[in-house]
Tab-separated table of C-alpha atoms in Angstrom:
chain	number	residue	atom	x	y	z
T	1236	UNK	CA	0.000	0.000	0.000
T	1237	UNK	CA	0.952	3.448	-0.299
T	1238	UNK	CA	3.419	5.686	2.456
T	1239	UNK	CA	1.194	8.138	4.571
T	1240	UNK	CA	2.746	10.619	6.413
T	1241	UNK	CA	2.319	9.826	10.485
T	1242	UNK	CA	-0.534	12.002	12.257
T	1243	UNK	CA	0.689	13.293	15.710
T	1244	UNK	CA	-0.644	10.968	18.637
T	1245	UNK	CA	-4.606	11.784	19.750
T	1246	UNK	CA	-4.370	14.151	22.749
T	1247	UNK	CA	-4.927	12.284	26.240
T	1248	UNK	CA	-8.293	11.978	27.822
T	1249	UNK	CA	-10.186	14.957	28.839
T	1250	UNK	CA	-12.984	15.448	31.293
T	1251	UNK	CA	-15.518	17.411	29.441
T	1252	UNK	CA	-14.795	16.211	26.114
T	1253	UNK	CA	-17.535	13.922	24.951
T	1254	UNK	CA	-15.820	11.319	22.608
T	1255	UNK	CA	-13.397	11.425	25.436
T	1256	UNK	CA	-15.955	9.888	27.894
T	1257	UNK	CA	-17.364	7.337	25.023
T	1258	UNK	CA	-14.291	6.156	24.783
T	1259	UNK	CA	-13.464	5.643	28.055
T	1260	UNK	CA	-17.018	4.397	28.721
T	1261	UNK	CA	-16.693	2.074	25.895
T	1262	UNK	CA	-13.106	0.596	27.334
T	1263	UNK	CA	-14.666	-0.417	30.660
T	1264	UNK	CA	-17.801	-2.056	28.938
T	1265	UNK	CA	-20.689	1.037	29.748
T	1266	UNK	CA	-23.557	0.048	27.542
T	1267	UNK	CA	-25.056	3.355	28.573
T	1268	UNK	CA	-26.407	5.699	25.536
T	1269	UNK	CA	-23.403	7.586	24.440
T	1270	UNK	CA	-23.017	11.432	24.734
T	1271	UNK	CA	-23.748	13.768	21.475
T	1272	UNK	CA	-20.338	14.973	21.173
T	1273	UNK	CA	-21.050	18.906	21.803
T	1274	UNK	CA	-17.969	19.622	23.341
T	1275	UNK	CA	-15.296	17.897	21.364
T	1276	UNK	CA	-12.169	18.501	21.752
T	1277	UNK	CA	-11.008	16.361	18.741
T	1278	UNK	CA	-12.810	18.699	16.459
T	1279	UNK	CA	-10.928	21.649	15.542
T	1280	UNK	CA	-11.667	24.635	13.260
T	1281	UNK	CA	-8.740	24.018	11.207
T	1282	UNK	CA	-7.465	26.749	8.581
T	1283	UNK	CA	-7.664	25.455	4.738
T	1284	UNK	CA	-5.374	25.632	1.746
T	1285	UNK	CA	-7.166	27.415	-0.808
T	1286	UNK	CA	-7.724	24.951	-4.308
T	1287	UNK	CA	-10.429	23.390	-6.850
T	1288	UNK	CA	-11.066	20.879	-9.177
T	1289	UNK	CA	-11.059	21.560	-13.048
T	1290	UNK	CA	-11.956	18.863	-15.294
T	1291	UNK	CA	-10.927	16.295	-12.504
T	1292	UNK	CA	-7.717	18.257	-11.951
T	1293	UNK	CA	-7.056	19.648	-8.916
T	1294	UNK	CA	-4.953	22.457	-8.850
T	1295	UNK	CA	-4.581	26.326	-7.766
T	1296	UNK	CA	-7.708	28.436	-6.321
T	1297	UNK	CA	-6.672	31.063	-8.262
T	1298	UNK	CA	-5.692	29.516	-11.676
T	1299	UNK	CA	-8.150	30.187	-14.484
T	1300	UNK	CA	-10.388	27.116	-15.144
T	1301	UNK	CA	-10.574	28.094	-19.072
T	1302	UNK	CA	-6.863	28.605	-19.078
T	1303	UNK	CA	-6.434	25.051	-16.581
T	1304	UNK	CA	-8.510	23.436	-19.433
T	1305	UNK	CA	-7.565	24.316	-22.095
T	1306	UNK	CA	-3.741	22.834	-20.743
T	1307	UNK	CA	-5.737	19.523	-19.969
T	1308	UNK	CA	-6.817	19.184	-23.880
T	1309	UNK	CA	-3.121	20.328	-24.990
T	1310	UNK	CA	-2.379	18.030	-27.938
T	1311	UNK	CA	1.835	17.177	-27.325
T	1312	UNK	CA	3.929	17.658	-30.568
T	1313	UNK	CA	6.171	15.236	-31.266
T	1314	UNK	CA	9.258	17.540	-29.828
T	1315	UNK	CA	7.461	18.007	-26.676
T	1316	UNK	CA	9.713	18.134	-23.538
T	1317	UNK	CA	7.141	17.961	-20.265
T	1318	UNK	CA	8.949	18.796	-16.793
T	1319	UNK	CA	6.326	16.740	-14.224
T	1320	UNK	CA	6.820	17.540	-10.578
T	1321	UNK	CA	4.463	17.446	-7.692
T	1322	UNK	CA	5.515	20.983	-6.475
T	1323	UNK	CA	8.572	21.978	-4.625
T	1324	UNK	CA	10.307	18.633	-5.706
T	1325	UNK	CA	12.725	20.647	-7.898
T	1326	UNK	CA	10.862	21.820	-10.961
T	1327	UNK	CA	12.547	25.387	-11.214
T	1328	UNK	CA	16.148	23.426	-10.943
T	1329	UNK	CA	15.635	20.726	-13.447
T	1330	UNK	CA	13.872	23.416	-15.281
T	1331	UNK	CA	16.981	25.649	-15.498
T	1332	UNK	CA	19.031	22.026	-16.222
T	1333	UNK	CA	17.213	21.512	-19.234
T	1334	UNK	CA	17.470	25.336	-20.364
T	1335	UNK	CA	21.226	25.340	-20.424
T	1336	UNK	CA	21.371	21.661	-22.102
T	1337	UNK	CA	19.341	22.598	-25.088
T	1338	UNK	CA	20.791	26.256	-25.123
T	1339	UNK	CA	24.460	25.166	-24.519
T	1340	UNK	CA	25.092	26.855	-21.003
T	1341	UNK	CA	23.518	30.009	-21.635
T	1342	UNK	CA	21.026	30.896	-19.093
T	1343	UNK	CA	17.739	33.079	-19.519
T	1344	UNK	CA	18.100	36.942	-19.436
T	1345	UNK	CA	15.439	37.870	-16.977
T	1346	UNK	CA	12.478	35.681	-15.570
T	1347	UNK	CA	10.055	36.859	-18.747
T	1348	UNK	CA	12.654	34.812	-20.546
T	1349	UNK	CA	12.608	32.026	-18.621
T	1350	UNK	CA	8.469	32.154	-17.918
T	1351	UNK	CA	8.260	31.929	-22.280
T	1352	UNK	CA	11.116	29.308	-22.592
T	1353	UNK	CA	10.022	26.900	-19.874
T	1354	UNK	CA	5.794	27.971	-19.709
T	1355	UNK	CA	3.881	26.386	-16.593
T	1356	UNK	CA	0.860	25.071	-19.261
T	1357	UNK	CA	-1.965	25.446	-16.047
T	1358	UNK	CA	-0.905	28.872	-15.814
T	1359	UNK	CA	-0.341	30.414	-18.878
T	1360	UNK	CA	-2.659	27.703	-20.930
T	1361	UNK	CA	-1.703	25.737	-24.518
T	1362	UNK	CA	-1.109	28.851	-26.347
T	1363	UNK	CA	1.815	29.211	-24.337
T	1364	UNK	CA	3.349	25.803	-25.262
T	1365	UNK	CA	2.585	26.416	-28.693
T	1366	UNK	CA	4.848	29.905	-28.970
T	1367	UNK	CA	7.376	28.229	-26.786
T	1368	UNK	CA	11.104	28.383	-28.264
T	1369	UNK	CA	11.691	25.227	-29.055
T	1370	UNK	CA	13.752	23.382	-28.172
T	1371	UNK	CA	12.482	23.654	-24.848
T	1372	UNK	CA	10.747	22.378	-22.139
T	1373	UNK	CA	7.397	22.877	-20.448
T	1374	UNK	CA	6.408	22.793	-16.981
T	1375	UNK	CA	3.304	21.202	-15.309
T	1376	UNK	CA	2.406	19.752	-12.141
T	1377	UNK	CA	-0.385	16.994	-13.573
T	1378	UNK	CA	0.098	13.503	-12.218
T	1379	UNK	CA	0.597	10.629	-15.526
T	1380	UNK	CA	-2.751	10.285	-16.210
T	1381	UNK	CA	-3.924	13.919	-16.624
T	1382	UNK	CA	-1.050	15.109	-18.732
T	1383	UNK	CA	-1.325	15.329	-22.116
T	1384	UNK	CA	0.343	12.575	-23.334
T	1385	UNK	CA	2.298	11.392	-26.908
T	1386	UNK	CA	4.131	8.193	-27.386
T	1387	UNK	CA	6.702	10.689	-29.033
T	1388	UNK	CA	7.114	13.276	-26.456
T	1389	UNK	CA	9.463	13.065	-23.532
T	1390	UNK	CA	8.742	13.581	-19.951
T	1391	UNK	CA	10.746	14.587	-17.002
T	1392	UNK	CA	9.560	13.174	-13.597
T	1393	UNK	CA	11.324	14.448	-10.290
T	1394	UNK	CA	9.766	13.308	-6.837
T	1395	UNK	CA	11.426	14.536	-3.445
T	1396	UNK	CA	11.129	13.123	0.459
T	1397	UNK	CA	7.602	13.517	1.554
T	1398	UNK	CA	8.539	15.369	4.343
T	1399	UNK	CA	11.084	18.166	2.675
T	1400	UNK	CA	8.158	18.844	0.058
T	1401	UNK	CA	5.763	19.272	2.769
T	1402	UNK	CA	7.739	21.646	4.626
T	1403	UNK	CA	8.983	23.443	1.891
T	1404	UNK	CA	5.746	23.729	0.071
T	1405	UNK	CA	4.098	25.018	3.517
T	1406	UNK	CA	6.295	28.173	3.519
T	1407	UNK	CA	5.480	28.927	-0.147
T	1408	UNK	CA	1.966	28.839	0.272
T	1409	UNK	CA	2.078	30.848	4.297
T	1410	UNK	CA	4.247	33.297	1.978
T	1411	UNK	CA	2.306	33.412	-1.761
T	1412	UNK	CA	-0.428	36.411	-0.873
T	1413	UNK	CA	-2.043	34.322	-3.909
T	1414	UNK	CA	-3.318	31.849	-1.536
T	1415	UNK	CA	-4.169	34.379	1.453
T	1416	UNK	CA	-3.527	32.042	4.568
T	1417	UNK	CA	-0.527	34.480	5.748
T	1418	UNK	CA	-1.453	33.213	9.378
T	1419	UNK	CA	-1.450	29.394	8.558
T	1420	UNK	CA	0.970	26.731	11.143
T	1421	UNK	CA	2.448	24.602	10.224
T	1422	UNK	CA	-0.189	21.577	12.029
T	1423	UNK	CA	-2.693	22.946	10.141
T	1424	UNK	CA	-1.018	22.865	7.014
T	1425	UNK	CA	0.191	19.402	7.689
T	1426	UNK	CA	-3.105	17.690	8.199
T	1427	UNK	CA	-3.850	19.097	4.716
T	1428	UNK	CA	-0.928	18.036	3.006
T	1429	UNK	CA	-1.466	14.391	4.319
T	1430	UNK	CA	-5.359	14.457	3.455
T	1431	UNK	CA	-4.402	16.052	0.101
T	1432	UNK	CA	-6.234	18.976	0.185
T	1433	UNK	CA	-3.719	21.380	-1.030
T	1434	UNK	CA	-2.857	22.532	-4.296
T	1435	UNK	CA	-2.367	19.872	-6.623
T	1436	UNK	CA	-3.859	17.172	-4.965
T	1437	UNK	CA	-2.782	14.631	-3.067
T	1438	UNK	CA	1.617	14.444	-3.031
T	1439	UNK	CA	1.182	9.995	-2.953
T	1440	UNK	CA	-1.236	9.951	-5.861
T	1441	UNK	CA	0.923	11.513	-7.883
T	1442	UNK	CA	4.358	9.796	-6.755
T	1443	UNK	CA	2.695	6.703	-7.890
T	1444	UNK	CA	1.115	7.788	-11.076
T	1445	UNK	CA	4.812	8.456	-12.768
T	1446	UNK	CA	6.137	5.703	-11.017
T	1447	UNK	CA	4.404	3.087	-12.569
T	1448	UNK	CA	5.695	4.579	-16.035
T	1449	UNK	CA	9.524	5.108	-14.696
T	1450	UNK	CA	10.978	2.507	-16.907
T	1451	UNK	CA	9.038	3.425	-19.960
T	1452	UNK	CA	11.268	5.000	-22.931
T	1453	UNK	CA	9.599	8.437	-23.080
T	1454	UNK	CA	10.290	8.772	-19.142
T	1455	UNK	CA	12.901	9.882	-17.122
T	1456	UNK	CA	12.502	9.903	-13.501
T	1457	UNK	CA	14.496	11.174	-10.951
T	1458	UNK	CA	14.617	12.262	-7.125
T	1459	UNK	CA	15.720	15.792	-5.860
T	1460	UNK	CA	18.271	13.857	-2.935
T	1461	UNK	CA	19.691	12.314	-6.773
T	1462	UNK	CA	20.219	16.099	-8.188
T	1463	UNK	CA	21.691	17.166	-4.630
T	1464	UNK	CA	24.443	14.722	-4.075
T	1465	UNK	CA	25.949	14.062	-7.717
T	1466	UNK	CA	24.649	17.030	-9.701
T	1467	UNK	CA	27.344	16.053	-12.494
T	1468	UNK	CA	25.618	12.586	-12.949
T	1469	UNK	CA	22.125	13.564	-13.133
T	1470	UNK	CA	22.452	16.484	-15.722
T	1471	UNK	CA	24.144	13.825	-18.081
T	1472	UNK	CA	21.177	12.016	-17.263
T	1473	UNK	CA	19.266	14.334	-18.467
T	1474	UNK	CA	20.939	15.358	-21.851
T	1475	UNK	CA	21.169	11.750	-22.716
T	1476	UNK	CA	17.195	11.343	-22.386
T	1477	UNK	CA	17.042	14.487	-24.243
T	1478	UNK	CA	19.401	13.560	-27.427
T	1479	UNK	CA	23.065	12.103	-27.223
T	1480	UNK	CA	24.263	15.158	-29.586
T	1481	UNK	CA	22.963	17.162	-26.481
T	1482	UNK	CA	25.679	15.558	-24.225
C-alpha cells in the first residue's frame, strides 16, 4: 500500500470532552447511551489551503479554469519536452538544467525569458506551449494520467522526500499572498498536506502515477536527494534522455 505521512498521537483523555468519555465508557464495557459529542475537543476549526477541481484536476484556487482546461486538452507535438513535478520537488532546478542543455550553457536573461522558454501550461494555458522556443521544455504539475500525453514526447519526472516537500511547500503557500492564509501553522497545514487537500492534490497519488511509467522509454525519472548529491551525474542524465548530440 501506499506511504502516509504519520498524524501526531490523539491528545490524552479529557474530562468534558464527549468522545473522550465514550471512549473511556466504551473501554470499561458502559452500555449506557453515548453522549452527542457537543464539546469535542477532537474537532478543531482548522485553517484550509485554498484549491479546486477543473476537469478532474485539482490544482490552484486562483488559476483560471478556461486557461487550466484548455492545458488539460493540450495536444503534445512530437518535440514536446514535459517537466512533471508534484511541487517543490525541484521543478525550477531541473527546469533551469534543461534550459542550459538545449541552449548550450547560456542561461535566460530575466524571468520573462525564462516564464516563455520553460511555460507552466496550467498557468499560462496551450497557447503558451505552442509559442514556446523550441527546443524547450514545459512545466506542469499533472500527475501521468492527466497530462497530455504522446508516445513521441518526452517527460521529465522528479519526486522529493515527503517530508522536505511538505515543509517546503508550507512556507510557499504561508508566503504566496495568492493563496491568502498568511497566518497558517504549520499543524494545520500538515493535516492538509497528508489528506491532500492542497494545491495539486494529493503528493502519494501523484508519486505513484509516474512511477508506474519510470521505466518506460519516453520517461525519465528522478529524485531531488539524486540532483543534490551528484549534480554532475544527473544532468548527463538528463541530456542523454534528451538527445546524445545534447551531451
Amino acid at each position: 500500500g501506499r506511504r502516509r505521512l504519520h498524524r501526531r498521537p490523539p491528545h490524552a483523555y479529557r474530562r468534558g470532552c464527549a468522545l473522550c468519555r465514550n471512549k473511556a465508557a466504551a473501554a470499561v464495557g458502559d452500555k449506557r447511551q453515548k453522549d452527542t459529542p457537543k464539546n469535542n475537543c477532537h474537532i478543531k476549526t482548522m485553517q484550509r489551503v485554498p484549491y479546486k477541481y477543473v476537469d478532474g484536476y485539482c490544482c490552484n484556487g486562483f488559476f483560471h479554469g478556461d486557461i487550466v482546461r484548455s492545458a488539460l486538452n493540450y495536444k503534445p507535438r512530437h518535440d514536446d519536452v514535459f517537466i512533471a513535478t508534484y511541487p517543490k520537488c525541484g521543478t525550477t532546478w531541473v527546469q533551469f538544467i534543461v534550459h542550459g542543455i538545449f541552449n548550450r550553457g547560456a542561461f535566460p536573461k530575466d524571468a520573462v525569458e525564462f516564464m516563455l522558454a520553460s511555460p507552466f501550461i496550467e498557468m499560462l494555458g496551450a497557447e503558451a506551449a505552442l509559442k514556446m522556443p523550441r527546443p524547450g521544455a514545459i512545466k506542469t504539475h499533472m500527475p501521468f494520467h492527466k497530462v497530455p500525453y504522446s508516445k513521441e514526447a518526452k517527460y521529465i519526472t522528479v519526486t522529493r522526500n515527503p517530508f522536505d516537500v511538505c515543509v517546503s511547500f508550507y512556507h510557499h503557500t504561508k508566503e504566496k499572498p495568492s493563496y491568502n492564509v498568511p497566518t497558517m501553522t504549520f499543524d494545520d497545514y500538515f493535516e492538509n498536506f497528508v489528506q491532500g487537500t492542497v494545491s495539486f492534490g494529493d503528493y502519494f497519488d501523484h508519486l505513484l502515477s509516474w512511477y508506474e511509467h519510470k521505466d518506460d522509454p519516453n520517461v525519465l525519472f528522478l529524485t531531488y536527494e539524486q540532483l543534490k548529491s551528484d549534480a554532475r551525474t544527473q544532468v548527463l542524465r538528463i541530456a542523454d534522455f534528451l538527445g546524445p548530440d545534447l551531451r
